[in-house]
Tab-separated table of C-alpha atoms and ligand atoms in Angstrom:
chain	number	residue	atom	x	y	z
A	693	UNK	CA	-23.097	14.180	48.512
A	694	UNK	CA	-24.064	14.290	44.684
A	695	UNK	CA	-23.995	10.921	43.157
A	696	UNK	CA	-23.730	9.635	39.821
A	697	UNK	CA	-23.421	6.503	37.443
A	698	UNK	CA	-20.964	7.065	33.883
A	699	UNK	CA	-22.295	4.698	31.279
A	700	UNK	CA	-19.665	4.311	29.088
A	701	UNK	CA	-18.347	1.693	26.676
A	702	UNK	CA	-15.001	3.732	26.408
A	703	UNK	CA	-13.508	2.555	29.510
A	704	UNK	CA	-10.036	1.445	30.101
A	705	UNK	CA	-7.925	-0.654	29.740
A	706	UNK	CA	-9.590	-0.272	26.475
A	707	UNK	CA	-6.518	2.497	24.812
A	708	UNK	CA	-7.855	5.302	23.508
A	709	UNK	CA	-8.636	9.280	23.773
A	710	UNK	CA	-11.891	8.555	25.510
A	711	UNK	CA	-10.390	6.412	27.823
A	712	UNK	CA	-7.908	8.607	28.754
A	713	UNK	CA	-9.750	11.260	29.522
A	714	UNK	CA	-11.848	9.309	31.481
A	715	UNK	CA	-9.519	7.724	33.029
A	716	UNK	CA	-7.739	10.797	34.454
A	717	UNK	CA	-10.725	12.829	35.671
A	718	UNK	CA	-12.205	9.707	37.613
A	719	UNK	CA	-9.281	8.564	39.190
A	720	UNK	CA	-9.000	11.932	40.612
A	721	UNK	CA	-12.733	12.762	41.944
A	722	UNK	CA	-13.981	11.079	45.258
A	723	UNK	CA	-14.645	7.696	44.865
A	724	UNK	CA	-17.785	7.493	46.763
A	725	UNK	CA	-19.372	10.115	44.379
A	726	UNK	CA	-19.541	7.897	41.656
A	727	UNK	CA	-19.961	4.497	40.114
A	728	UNK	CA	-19.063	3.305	36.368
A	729	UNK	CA	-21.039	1.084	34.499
A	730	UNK	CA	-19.239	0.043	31.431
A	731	UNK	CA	-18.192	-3.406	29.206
A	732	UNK	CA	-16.264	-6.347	29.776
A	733	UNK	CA	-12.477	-6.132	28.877
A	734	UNK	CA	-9.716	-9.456	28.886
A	735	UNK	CA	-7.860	-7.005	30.921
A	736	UNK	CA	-10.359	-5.898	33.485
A	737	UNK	CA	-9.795	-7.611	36.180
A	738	UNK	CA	-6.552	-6.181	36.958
A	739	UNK	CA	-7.388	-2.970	36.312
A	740	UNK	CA	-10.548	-2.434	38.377
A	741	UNK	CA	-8.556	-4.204	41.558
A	742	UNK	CA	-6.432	-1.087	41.325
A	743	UNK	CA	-8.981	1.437	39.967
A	744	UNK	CA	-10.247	3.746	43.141
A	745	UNK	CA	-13.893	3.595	42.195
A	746	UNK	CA	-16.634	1.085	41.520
A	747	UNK	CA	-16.213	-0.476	37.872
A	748	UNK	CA	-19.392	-2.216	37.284
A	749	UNK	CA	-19.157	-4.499	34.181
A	750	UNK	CA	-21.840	-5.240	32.216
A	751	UNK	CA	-21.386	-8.329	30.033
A	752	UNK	CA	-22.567	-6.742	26.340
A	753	UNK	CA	-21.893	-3.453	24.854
A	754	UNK	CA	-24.371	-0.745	26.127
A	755	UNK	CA	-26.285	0.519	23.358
A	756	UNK	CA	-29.366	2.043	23.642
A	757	UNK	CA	-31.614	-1.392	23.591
A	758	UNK	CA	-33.966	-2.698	25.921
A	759	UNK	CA	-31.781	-5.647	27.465
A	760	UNK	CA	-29.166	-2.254	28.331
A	761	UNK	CA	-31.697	-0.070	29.823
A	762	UNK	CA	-33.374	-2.561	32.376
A	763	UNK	CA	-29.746	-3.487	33.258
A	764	UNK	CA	-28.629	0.215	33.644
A	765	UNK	CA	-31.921	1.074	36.114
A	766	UNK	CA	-30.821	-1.412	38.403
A	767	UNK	CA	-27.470	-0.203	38.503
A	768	UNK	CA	-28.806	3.385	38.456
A	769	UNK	CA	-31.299	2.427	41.624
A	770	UNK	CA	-28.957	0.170	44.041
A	771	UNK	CA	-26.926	3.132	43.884
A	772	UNK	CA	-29.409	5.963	44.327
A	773	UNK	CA	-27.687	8.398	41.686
A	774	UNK	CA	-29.063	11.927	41.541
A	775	UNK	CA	-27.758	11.816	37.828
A	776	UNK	CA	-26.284	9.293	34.924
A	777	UNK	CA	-23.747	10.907	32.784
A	778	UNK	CA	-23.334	9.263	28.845
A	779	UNK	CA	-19.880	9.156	27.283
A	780	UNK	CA	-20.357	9.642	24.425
A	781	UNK	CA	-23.418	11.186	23.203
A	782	UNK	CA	-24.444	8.901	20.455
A	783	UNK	CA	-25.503	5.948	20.545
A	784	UNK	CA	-25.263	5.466	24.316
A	785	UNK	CA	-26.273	8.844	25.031
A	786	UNK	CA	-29.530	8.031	23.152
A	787	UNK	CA	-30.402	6.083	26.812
A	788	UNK	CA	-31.036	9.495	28.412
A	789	UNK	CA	-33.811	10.221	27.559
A	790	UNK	CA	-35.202	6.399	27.958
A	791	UNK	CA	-34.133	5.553	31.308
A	792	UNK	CA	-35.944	8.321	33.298
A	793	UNK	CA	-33.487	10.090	36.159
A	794	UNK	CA	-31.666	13.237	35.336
A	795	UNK	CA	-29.088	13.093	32.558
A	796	UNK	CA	-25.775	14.767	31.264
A	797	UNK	CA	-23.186	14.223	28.508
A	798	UNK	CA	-20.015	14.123	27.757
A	799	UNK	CA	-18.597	15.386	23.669
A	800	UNK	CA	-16.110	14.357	22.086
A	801	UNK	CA	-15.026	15.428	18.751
A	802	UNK	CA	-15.946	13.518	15.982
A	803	UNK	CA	-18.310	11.373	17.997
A	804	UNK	CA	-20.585	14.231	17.637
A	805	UNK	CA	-19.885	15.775	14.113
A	806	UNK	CA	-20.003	12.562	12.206
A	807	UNK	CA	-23.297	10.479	13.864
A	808	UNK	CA	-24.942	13.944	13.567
A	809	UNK	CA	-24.930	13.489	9.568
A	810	UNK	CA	-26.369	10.146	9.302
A	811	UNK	CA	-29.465	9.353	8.331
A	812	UNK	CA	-31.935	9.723	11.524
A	813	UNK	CA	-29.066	9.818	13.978
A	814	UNK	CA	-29.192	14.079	13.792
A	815	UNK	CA	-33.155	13.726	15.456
A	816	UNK	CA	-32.297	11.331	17.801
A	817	UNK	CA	-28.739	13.394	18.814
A	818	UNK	CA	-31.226	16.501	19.712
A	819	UNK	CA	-33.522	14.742	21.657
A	820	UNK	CA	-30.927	13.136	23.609
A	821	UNK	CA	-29.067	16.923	23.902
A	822	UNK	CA	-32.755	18.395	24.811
A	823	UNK	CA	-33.567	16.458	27.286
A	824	UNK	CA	-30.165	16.375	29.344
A	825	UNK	CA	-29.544	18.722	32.011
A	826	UNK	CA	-26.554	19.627	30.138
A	827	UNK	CA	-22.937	18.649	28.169
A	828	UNK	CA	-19.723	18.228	29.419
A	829	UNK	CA	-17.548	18.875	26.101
A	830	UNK	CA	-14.002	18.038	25.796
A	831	UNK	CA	-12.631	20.885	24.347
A	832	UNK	CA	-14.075	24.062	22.400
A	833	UNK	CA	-14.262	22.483	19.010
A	834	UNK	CA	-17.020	19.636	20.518
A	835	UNK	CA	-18.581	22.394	22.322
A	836	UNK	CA	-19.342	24.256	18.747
A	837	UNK	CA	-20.741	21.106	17.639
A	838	UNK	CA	-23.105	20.723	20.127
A	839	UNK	CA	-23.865	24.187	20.184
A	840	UNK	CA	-25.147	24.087	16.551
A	841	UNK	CA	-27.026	21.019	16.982
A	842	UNK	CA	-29.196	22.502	20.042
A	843	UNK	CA	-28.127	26.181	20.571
A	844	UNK	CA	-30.010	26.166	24.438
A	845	UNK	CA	-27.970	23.301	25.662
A	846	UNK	CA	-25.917	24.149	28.600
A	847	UNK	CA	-22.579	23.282	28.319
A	848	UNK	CA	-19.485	22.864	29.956
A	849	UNK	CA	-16.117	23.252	28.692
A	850	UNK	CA	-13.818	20.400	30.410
A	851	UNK	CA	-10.323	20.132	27.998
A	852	UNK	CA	-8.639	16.552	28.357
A	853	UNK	CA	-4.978	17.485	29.590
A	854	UNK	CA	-2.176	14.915	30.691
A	855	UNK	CA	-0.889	13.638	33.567
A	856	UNK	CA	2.168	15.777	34.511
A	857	UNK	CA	3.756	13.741	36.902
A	858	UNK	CA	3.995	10.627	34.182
A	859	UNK	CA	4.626	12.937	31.081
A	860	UNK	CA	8.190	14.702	32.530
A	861	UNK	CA	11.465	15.546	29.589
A	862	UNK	CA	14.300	13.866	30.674
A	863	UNK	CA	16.513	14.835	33.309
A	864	UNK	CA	20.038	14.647	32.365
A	865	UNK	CA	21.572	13.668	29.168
A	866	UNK	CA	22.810	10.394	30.336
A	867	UNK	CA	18.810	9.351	31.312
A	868	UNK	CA	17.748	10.425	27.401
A	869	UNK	CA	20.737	8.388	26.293
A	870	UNK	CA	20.055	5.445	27.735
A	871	UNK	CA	16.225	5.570	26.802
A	872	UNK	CA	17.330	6.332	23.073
A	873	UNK	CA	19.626	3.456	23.221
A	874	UNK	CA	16.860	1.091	24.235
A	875	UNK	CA	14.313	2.297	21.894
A	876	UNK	CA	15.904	3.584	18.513
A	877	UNK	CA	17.947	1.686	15.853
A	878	UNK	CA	20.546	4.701	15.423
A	879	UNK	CA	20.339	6.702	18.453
A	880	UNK	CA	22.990	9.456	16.883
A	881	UNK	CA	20.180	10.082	14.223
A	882	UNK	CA	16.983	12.724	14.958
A	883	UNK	CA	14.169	10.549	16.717
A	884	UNK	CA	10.504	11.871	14.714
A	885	UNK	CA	7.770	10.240	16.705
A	886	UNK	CA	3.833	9.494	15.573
A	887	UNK	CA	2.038	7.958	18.525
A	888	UNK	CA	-1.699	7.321	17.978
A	889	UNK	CA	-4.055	4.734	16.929
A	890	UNK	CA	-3.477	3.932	13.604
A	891	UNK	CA	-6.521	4.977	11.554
A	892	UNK	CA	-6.022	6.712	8.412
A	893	UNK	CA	-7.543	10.320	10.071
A	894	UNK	CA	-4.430	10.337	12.396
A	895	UNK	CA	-1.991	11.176	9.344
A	896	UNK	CA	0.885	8.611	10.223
A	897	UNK	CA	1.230	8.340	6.846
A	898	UNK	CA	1.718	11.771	6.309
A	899	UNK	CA	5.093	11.408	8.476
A	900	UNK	CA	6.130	8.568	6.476
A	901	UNK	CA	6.173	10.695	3.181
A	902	UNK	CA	7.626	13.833	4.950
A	903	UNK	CA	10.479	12.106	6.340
A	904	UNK	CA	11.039	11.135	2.442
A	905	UNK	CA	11.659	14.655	1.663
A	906	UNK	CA	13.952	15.802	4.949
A	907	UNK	CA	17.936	16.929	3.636
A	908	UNK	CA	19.143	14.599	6.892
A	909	UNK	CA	18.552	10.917	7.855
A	910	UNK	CA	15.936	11.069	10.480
A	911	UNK	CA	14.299	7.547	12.236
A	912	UNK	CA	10.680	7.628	12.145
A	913	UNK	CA	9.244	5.794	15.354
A	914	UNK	CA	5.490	4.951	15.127
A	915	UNK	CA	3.665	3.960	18.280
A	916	UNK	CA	0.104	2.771	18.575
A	917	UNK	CA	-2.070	-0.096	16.940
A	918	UNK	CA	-4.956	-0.461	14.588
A	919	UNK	CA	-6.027	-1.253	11.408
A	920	UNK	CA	-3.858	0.686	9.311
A	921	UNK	CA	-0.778	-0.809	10.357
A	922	UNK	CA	-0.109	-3.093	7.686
A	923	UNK	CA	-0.210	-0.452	5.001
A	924	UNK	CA	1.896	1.827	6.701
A	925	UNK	CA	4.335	-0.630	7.110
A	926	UNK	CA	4.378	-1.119	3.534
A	927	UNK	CA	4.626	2.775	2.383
A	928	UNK	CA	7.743	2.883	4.655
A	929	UNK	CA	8.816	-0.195	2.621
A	930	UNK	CA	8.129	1.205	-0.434
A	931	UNK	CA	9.521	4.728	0.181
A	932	UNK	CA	12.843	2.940	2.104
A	933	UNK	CA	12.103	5.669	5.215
A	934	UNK	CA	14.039	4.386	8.275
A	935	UNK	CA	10.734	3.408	10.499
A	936	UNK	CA	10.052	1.595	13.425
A	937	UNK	CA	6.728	0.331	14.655
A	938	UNK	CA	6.543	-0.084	17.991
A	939	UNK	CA	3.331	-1.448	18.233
A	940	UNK	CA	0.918	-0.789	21.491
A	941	UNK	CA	3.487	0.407	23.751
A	942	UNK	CA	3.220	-0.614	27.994
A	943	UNK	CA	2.373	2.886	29.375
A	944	UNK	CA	5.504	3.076	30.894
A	945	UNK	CA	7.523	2.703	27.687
A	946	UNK	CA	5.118	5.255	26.483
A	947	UNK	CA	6.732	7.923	28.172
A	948	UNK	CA	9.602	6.998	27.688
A	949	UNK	CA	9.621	7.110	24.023
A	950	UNK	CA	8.069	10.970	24.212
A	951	UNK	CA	11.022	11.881	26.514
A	952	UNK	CA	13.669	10.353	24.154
A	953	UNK	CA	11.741	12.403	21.143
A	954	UNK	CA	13.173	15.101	19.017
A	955	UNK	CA	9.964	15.973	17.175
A	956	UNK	CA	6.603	14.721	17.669
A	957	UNK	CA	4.897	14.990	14.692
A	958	UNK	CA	1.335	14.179	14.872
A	959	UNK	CA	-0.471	16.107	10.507
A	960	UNK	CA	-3.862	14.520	11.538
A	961	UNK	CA	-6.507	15.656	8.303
A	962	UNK	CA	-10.079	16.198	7.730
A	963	UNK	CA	-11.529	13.198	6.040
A	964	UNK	CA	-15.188	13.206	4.714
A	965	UNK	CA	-15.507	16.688	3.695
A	966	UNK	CA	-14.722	17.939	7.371
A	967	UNK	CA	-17.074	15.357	9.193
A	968	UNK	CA	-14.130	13.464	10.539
A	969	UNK	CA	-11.697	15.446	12.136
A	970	UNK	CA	-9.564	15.482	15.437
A	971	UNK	CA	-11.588	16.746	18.667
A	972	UNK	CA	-8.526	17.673	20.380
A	973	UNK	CA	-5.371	15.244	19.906
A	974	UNK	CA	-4.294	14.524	23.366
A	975	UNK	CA	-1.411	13.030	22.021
A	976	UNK	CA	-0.162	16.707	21.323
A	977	UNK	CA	0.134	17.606	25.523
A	978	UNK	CA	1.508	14.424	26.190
A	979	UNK	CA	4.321	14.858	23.592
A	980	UNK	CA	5.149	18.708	24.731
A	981	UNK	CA	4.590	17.741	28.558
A	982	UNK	CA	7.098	15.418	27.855
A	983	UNK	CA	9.547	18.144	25.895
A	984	UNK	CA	9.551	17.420	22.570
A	985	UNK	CA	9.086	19.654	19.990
A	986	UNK	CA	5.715	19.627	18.434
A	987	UNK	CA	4.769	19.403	14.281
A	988	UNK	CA	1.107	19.422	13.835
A	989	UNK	CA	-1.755	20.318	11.717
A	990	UNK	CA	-4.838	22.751	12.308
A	991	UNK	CA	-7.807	20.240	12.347
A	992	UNK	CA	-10.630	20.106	14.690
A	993	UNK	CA	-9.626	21.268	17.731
A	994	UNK	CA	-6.018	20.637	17.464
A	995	UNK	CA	-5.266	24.098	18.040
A	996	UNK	CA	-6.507	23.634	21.411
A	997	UNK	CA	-4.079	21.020	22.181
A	998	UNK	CA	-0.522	23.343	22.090
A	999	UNK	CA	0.755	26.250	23.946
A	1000	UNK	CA	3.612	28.608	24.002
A	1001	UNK	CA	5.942	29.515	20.969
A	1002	UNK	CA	7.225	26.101	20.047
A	1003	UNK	CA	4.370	24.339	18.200
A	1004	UNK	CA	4.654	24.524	14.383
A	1005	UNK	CA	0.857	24.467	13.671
A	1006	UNK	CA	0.538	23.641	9.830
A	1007	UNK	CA	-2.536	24.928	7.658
A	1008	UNK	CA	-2.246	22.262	5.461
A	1009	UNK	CA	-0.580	18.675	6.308
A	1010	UNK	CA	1.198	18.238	2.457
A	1011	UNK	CA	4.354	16.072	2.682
A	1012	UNK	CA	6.149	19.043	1.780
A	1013	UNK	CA	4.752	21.321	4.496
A	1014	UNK	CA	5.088	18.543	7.549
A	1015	UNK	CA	8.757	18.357	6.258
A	1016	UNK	CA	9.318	22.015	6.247
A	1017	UNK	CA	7.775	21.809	9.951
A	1018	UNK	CA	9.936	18.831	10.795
A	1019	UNK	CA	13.208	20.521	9.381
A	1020	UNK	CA	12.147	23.701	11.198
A	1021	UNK	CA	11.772	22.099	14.584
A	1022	UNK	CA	15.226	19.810	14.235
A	1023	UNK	CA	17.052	23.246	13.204
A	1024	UNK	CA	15.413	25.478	16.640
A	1025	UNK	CA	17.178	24.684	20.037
A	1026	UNK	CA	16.087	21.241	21.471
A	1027	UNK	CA	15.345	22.812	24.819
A	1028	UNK	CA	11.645	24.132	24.931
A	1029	UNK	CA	11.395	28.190	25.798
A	1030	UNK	CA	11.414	29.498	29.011
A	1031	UNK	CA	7.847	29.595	30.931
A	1032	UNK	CA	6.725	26.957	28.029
A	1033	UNK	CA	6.347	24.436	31.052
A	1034	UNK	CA	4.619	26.618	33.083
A	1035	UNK	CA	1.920	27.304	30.399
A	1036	UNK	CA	1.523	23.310	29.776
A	1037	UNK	CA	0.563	23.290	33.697
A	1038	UNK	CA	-1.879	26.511	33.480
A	1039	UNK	CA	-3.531	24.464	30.702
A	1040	UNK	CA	-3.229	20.726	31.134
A	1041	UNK	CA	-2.647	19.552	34.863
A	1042	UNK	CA	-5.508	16.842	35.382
A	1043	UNK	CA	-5.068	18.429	38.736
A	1044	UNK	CA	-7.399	21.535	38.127
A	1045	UNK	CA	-9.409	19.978	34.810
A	1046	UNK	CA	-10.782	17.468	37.430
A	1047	UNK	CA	-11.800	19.745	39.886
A	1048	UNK	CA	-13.521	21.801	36.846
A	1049	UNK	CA	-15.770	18.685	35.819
A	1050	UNK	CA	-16.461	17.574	39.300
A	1051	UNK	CA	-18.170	21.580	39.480
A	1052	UNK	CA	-19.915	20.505	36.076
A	1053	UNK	CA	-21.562	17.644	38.061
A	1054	UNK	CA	-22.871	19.451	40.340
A	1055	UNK	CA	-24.580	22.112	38.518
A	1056	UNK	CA	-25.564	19.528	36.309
A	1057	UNK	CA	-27.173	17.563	39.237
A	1058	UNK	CA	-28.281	21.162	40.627
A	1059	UNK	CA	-30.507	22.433	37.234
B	1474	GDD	N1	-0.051	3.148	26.536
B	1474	GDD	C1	-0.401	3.453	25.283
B	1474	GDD	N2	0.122	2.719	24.280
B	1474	GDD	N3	-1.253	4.480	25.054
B	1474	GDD	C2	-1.569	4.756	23.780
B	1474	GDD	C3	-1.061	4.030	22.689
B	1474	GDD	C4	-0.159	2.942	22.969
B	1474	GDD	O1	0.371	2.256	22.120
B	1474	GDD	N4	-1.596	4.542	21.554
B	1474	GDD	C5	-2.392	5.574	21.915
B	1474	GDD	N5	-2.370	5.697	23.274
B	1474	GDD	C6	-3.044	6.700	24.100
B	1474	GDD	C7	-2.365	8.050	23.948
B	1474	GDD	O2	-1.262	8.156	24.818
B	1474	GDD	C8	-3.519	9.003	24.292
B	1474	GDD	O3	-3.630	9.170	25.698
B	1474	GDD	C9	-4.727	8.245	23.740
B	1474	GDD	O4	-4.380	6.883	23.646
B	1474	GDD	C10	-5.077	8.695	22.318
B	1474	GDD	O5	-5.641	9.815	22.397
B	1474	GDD	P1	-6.070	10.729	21.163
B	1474	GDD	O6	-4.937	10.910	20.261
B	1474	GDD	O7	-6.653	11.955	21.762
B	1474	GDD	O8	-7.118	9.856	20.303
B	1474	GDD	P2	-8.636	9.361	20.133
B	1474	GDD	O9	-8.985	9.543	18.708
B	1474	GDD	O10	-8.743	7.969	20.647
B	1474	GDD	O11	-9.560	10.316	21.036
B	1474	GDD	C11	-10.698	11.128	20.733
B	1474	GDD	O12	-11.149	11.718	21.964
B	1474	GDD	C12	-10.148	12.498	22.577
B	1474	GDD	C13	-10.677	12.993	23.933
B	1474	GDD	O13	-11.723	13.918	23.755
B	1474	GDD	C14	-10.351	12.236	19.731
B	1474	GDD	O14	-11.495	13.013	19.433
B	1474	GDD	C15	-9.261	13.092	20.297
B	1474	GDD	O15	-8.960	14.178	19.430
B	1474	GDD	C16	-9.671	13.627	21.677
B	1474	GDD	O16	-8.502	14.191	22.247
């Protein structure tokens, strides 16, 4: 059997895209195959007990520092890995090269285009990429950006997805009743939900000034934490939109909130002249696994993240154009088309993306 060690600070119950992805392909690959070295967490504990593979905790962030790399080895030897795999590529990934066994990584969107324009980072990013067997990118538009930082690289195209047997529509009016009751304010009015973490590249703000402009009342839900929380809070103030911030949401009330959605509206933008943009938005399979109808913008790889006929995909996020998208979506038939299911599982089961990384492993382990 092939066996490896992931190095990753991104780990949950950290919350995050990272995570998530993470989260979903490990839990699904044989647990012997693999060990994950990663940070300490308040909330770790609990999690690992119920985790099916090895969480090894290291007590400091892993960066790529001395006190890191003589840790790392040990782990690396007691467990006789025939490769280490870096999530994500920079700074961690900058081990790679350092620690000595055979190496891959793992892209994710801007954790690849942004680093790569700082000063010195863009050397250090292709040494790390030249001396790895290969990269396991999450989604085409990482996989371009790795691409044009090393050309030769061989890569791997591994899409985050969702879970499809937690991310269900409802099942009967009464069930989305009831969860609308328990969640919204006014459950007669249109539910437009944001979930995300709530940086200013994520566009939650760009909901708040759409929902301005709508010709009905809608109630704006907001889910997710971060540092831009307090002056969202106070745009909805100031513009008097109906919004409700949920905070960080249990993952269980998570789903329910997409199932009781009428739009999920999710106008992420560019920021820093195109260095900061989405990678994917896994937000945007969760929301249509889940049945809701789906507002976005074309950033990054956003594109990636929809399928079927019922995604508006915006060129540009304007208040005026997410409200057009919004209006458009509350005006179309609240069921999703026929078959629309059916492509979300071609695309996003965890299922089959799984078994597609675990064959990246191995040729990665293989070169
Ligand atoms: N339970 C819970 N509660 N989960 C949350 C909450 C919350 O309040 N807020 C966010 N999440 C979860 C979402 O459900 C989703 O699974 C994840 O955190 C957020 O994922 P992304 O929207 O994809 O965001 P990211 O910026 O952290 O992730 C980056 O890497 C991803 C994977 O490659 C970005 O580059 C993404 O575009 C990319 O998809």
């Amino acid at each position: 059997m092939i066996k490896h060690v992931l190095v990753t600070n991104d780990f949950p119950p950290k919350v995050g895209g990272i995570q998530s992805y993470l989260f979903e392909i490990y839990s699904r690959l044989d647990p012997e195959s693999y060990l994950v070295a990663t940070t300490v967490h308040e909330d770790a504990a609990a999690f690992d007990r119920k985790f099916p593979g090895e969480v090894i905790r290291l007590k400091h962030r892993l960066l790529p520092v001395a006190g890191t790399r003589s840790d790392l080895l040990a782990v690396v030897s007691a467990f006789q890995a025939d490769l280490v795999v870096y999530d994500p590529i920079w700074p961690i990934g900058a081990l790679g090269a350092r620690l000595g066994p055979p190496y891959g990584l793992i892209a994710h969107g801007a954790e690849v285009v942004l680093p790569a324009k700082l000063p010195g980072v863009a050397g250090s990013m292709r040494r790390s990429l030249s001396g790895a067997r290969g990269v396991i990118a999450a989604g085409s538009y990482p996989m371009q950006a790795v691409r044009s930082l090393v050309p030769t690289v061989p890569t791997f195209e591994v899409a985050p997805g969702a879970d499809l047997s937690r991310f269900v529509p409802t099942q009967s009016v009464e069930e989305r009743d009831a969860i609308r009751k328990r969640f919204m304010g006014d459950s007669r009015l249109p539910m437009i939900l944001f979930v995300s973490r709530l940086v200013p590249r994520k566009g939650a703000d760009r909901v708040i000034e759409a929902a301005r402009l709508l010709d009905q009342p809608v109630e704006v839900h907001i889910v997710g934490s971060g540092r831009d929380r307090a002056r969202l809070e106070r745009l909805a103030k100031r513009r008097g939109v109906n919004t409700i911030f949920h905070g960080a949401l249990p993952d269980g009330d998570l789903e329910q909130v997409y199932r009781a959605a009428d739009v999920f509206c999710f106008p992420a933008r560019s920021r820093w002249l195109g260095l900061e943009q989405e990678g994917f938005g896994i937000v945007l399979v969760e929301a249509q696994a889940s049945g809701a109808r789906v507002v976005c913008t074309r950033t990054g790889g956003m594109a990636d993240a929809v399928v079927g006929t019922s995604p508006v995909v915006l060129d540009e996020g304007s208040a005026a154009a997410v409200a057009g998208g919004i209006s458009f979506q509350l005006k179309a038939d609240p069921k999703l088309p026929a078959g629309e299911r059916h492509l979300i599982i071609e695309k996003f089961d965890y299922g089959r993306l799984s078994l597609q990384y675990g064959e990246a492993i191995l040729k990665l382990a293989k070169q």
